[in-house]
Coordinates of C-alpha atoms and ligand atoms in Angstrom, one line a residue:
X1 CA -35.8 29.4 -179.2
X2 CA -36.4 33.0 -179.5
X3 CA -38.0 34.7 -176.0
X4 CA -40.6 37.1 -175.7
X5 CA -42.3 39.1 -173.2
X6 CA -45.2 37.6 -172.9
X7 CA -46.5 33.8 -172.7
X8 CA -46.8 32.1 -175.7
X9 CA -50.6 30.9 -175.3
X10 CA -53.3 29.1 -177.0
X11 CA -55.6 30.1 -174.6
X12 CA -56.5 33.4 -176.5
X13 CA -58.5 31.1 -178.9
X14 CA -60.3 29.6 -175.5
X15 CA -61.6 33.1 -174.1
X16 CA -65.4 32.6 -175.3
X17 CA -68.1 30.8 -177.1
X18 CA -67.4 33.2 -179.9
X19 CA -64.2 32.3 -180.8
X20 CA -64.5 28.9 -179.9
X21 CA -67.0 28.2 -182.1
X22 CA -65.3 30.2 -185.0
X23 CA -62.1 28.2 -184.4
X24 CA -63.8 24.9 -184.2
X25 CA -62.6 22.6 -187.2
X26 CA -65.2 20.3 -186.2
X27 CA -68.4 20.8 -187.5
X28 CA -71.2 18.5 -186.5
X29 CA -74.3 18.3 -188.8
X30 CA -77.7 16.3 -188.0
X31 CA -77.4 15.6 -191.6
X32 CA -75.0 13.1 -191.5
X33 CA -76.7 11.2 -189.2
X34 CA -78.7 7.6 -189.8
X35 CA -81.1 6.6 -186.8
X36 CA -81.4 2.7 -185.9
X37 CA -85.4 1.4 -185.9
X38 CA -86.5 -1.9 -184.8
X39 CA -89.7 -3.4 -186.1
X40 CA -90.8 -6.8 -184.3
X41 CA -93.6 -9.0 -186.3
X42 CA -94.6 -10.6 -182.6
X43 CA -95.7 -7.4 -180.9
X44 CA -99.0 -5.8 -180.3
X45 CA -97.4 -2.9 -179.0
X46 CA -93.8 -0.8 -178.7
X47 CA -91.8 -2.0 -175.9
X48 CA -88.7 -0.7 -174.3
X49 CA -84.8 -2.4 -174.3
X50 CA -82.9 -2.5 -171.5
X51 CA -79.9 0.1 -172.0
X52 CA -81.5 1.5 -175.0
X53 CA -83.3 5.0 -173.5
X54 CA -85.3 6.8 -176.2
X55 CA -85.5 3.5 -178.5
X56 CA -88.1 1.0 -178.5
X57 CA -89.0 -1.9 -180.4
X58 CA -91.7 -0.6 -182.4
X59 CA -94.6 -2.6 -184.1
X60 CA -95.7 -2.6 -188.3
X61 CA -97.9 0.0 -187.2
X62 CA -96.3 2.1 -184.7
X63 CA -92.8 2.4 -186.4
X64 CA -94.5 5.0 -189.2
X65 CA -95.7 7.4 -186.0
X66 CA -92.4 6.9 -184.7
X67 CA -90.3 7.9 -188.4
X68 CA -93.1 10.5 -188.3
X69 CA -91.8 12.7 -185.2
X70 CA -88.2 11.4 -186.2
X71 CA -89.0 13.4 -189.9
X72 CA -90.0 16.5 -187.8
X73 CA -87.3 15.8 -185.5
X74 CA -84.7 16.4 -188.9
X75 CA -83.9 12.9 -189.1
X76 CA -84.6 11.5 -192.8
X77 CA -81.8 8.9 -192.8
X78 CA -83.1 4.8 -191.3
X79 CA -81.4 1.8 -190.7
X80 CA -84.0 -0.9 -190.1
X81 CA -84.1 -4.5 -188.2
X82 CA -87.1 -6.0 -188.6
X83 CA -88.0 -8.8 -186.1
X84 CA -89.5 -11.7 -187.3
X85 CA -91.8 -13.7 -185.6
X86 CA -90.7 -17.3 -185.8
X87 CA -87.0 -18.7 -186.0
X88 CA -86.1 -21.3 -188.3
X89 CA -82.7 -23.0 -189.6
X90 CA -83.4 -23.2 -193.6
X91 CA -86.1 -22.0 -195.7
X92 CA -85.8 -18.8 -194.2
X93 CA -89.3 -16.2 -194.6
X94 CA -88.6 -12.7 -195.5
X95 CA -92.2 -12.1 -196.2
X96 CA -92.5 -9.7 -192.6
X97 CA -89.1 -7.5 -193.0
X98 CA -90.0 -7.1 -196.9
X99 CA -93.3 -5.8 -195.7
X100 CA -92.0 -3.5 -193.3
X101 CA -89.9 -1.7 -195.7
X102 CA -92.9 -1.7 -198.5
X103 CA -95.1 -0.2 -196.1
X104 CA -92.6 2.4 -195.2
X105 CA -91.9 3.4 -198.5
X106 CA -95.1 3.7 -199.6
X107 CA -96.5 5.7 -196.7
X108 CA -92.9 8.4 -196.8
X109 CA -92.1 7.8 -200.3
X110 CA -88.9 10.1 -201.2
X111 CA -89.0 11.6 -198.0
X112 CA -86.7 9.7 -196.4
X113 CA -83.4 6.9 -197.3
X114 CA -83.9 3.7 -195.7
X115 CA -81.0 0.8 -195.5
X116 CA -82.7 -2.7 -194.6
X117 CA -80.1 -4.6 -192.2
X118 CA -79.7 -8.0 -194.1
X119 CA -78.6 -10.7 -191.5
X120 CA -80.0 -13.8 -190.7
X121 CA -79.4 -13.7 -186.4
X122 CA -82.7 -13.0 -185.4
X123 CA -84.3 -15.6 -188.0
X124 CA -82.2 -18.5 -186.9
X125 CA -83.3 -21.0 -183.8
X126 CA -79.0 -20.9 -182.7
X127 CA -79.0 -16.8 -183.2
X128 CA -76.1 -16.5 -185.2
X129 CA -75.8 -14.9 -188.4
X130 CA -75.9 -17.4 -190.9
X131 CA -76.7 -21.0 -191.8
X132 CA -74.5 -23.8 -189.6
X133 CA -73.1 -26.9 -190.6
X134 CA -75.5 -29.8 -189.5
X135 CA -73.4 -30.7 -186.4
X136 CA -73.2 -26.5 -185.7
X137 CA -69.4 -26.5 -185.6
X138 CA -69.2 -23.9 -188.1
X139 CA -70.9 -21.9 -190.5
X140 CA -71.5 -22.4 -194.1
X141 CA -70.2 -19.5 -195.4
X142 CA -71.7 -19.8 -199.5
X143 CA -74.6 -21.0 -198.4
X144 CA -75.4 -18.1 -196.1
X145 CA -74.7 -15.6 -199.0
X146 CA -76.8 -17.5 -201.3
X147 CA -79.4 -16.5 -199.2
X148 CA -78.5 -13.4 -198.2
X149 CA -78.3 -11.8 -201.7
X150 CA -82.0 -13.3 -202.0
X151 CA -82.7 -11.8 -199.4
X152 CA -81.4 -8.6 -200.9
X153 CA -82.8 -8.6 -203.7
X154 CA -86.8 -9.0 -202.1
X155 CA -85.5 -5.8 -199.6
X156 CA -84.8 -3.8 -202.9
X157 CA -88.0 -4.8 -204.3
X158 CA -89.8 -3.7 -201.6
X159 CA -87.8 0.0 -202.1
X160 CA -84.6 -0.1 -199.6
X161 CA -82.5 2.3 -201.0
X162 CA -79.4 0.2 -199.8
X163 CA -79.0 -2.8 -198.3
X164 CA -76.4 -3.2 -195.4
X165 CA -75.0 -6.3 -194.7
X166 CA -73.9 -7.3 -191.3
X167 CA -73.2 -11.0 -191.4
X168 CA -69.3 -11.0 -192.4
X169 CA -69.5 -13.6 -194.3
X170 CA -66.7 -13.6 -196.8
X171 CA -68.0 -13.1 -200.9
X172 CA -71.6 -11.6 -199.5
X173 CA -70.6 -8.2 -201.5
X174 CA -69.9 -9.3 -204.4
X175 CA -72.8 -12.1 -204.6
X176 CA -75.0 -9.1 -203.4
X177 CA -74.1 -6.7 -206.2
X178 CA -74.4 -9.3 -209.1
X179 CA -77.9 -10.2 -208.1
X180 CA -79.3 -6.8 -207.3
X181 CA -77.7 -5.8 -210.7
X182 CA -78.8 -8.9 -212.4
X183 CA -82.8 -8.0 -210.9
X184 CA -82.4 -4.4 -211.9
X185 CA -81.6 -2.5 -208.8
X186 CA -78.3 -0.7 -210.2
X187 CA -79.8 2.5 -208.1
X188 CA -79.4 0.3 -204.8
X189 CA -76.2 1.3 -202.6
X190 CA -74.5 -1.6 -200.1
X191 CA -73.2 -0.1 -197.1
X192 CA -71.3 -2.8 -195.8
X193 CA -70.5 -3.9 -192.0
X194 CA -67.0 -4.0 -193.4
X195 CA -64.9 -3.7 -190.3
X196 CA -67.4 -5.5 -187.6
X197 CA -65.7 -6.4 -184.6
X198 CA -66.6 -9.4 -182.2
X199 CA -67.5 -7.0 -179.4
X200 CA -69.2 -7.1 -175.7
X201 CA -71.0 -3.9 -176.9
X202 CA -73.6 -5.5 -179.0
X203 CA -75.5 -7.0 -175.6
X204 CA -78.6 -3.9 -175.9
X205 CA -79.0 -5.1 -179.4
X206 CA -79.3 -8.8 -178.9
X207 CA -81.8 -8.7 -176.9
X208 CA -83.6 -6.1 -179.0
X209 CA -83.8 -8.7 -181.9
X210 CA -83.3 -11.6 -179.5
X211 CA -80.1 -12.3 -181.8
X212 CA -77.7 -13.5 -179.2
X213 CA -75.4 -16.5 -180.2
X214 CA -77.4 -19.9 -178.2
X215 CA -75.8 -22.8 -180.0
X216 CA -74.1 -25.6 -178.2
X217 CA -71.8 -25.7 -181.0
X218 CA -70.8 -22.3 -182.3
X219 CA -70.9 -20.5 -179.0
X220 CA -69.6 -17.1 -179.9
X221 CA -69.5 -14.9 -183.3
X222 CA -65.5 -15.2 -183.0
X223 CA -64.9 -17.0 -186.2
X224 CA -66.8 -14.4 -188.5
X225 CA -66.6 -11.3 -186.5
X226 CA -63.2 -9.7 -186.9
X227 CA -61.1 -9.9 -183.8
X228 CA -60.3 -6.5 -181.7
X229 CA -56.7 -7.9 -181.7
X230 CA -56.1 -7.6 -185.1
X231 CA -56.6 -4.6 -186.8
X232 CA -54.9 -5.6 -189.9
X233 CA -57.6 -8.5 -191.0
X234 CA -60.4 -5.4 -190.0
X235 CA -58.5 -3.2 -192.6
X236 CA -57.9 -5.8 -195.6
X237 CA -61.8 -7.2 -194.7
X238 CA -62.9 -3.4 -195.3
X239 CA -60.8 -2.9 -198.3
X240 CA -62.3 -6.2 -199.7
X241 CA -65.4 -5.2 -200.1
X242 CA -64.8 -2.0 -201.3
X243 CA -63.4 -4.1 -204.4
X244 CA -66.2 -6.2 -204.5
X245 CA -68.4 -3.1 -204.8
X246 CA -69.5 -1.8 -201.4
X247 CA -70.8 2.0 -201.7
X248 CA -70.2 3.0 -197.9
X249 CA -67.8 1.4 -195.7
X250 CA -69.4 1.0 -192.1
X251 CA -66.9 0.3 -189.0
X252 CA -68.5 -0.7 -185.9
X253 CA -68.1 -0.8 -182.9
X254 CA -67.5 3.2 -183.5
X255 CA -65.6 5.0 -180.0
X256 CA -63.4 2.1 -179.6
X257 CA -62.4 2.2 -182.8
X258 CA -61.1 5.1 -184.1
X259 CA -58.0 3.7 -184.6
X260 CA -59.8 1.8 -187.5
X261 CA -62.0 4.6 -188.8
X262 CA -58.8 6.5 -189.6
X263 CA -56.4 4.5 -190.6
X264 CA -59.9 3.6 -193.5
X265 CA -60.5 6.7 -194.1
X266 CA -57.2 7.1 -195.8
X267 CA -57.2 3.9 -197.3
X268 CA -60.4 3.9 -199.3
X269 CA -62.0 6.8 -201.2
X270 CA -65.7 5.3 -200.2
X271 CA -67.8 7.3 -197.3
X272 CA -66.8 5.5 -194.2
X273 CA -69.8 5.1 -191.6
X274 CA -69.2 5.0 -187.6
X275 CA -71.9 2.8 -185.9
X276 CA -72.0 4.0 -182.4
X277 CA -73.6 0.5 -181.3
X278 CA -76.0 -0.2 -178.3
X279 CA -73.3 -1.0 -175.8
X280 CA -71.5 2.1 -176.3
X281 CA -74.7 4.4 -176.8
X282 CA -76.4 2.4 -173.2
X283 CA -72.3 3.5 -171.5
X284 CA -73.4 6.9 -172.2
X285 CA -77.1 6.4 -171.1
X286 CA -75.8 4.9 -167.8
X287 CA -73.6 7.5 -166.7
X288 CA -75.9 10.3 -167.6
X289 CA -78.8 8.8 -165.6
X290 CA -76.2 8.3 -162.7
X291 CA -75.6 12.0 -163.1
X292 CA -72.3 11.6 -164.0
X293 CA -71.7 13.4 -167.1
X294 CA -74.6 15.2 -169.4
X295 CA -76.4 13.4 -171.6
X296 CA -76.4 15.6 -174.6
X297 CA -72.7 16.7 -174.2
X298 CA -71.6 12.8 -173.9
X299 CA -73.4 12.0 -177.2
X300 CA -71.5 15.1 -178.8
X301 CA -68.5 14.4 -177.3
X302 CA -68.7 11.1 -178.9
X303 CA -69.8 11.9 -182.3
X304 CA -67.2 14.8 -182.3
X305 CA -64.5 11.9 -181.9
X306 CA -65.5 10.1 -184.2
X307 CA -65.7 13.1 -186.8
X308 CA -62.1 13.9 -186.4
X309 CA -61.0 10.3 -186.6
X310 CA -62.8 10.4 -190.5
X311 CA -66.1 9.1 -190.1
X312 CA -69.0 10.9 -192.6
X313 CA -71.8 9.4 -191.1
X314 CA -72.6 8.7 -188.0
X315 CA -75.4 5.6 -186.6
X316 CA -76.7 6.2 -183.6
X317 CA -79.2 5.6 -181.3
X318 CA -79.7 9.6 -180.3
X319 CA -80.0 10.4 -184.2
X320 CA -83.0 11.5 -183.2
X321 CA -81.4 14.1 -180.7
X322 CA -79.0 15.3 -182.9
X323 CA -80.2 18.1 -184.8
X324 CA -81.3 20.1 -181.2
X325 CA -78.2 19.3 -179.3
X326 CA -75.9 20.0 -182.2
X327 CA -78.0 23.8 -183.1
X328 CA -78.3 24.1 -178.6
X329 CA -75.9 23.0 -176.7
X330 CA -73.2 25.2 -176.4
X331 CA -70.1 22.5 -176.3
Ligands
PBG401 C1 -76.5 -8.4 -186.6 C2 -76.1 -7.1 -186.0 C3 -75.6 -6.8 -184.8 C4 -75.6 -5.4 -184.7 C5 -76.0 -4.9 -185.9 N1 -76.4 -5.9 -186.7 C6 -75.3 -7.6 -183.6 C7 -74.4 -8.8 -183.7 O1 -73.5 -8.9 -184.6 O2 -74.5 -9.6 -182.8 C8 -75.2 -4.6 -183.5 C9 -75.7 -3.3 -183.4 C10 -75.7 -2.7 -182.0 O3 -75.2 -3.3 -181.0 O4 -76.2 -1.6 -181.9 N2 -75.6 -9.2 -187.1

């Protein structure tokens, strides 16, 4: 190794904001971002979740104010869970959540992209994502997509621009595609939950959409969701249904998960999405109201992270946040 007089450094590119910023490789954009809304058919007004600051369960009504001061906020990209009012186990009702996204689309038109979450955990009476077997030892895997590309099909009806599935069922991609093409909807894009983990960070949304698992069969989502153990089965599930047709490739959880998001990202030449879900986004929450860390540079921290791992779009909770955090905060 050759010597010189001085130290070698790095820190030269460290001295100010200036240079900093003109060094960074990273650069975050609000545009890239999709914000989470949850409409519930049961409610006369908004209410708060638990762990979720800045989100609340917003009514038919109150969701269009809400997408209102998101529009002005920058945010023109929606991923909706609608909330319906009465659980059943067959015969399922779509008529509120098809509502929802005809009532948004005609009061925004073009103004902004929605994706209808299609899962069936806050319609069933046992809370998981699809139809059980009559004894509820397992799910019925055709059955569930049978009704799930239905359900499809109604959401693109109503004017979802893409439908994202999030029951990991095995088949739902391709059943989905074939119908939507069959009823017309070429123009509809899937971004599919394709690498959805069985995680502890879902707990915020549960009870958002009163989805958790409550069978005293099935007792856990272990034998759809893919297993944080093996990576593999996340890969070749995600690769799956970008054969079967999948526009956008969503892996979620997001921060614990990078691992995943980049080993996809070179796998695949669909957009991968990073769903920074409740658990994670309320982990962030926590700390900051503890005064542990800062809110705003948390969030960025986070979404920085999962830039460089590969992700081109970012879900999260603080969507909303993102264009004056990313254009303010010096970080
Ligand atoms: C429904 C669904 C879940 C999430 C999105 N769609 C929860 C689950 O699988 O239990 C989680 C999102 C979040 O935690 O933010 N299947």
């Amino acid at each position: 190794m050759e010597k010189t007089e001085y130290p070698v450094t790095q820190r030269r590119l460290r001295t100010g904001a200036h240079i900093r910023e003109l060094t960074a490789s990273v650069k975050l954009s609000h545009k890239s971002f999709i914000q989470p809304l949850f409409v519930e058919e049961s409610l006369s007004a908004p209410r708060a979740v638990s762990g979720l600051k800045g989100v609340m369960v917003d009514t038919s009504e109150t969701v269009l104010e809400t997408i209102g001061k998101d529009l002005d906020a920058g945010v023109t990209k929606f991923l909706l869970f609608p909330v319906p009012a009465f659980k059943r186990d067959e015969h399922f009702d779509f008529t509120f959540a098809v509502s929802v996204v005809r009532k948004i689309r005609q009061h925004f038109g073009e103004r902004i992209w929605i994706a209808a979450d299609l899962c069936l955990c806050s319609y069933t009476t046992h809370g998981h994502c699809g139809i059980l077997s009559q004894d509820h030892s397992k799910l019925l895997n055709h059955a569930t997509v049978d009704v799930l590309a239905n359900y499809a099909v109604q959401l693109a009806a109503a004017g979802a621009d893409s439908i994202a599935p999030s029951d990991m069922m095995d088949g739902r991609i391709a059943a989905i595609r074939s119908r939507l093409e069959e009823a017309g909807f070429d123009q509809v894009s899937i971004m599919s939950y394709a690498a959805k983990f069985s995680s502890q960070f879902y707990g915020p949304f549960r009870d958002a959409c009163h989805s958790a698992p409550r069978s005293n069969g099935l007792k856990n989502r272990k034998t759809y969701q893919v297993s944080p153990l093996n990576p593999n089965d996340a890969l070749a599930s995600a690769l799956r249904d970008d054969r079967e047709g999948a526009d956008i490739l969503m892996v979620k959880p997001a921060s614990l998960y990078t691992d995943i998001i980049a080993k996809l990202k070179q796998q695949t030449r669909k957009p991968v999405a990073a769903y920074h879900v409740s658990g994670e986004y309320a982990a962030v929450e926590l700390l900051a109201a503890e005064g542990l860390i800062n809110r705003a540079e948390g969030h960025l921290e986070v979404w920085t992270a999962l830039q460089r791992s590969g992700a081109d779009i970012i879900i999260s909770y603080a969507a909303r946040q993102a264009r004056k955090w990313i254009d303010q905060i010096e970080f």
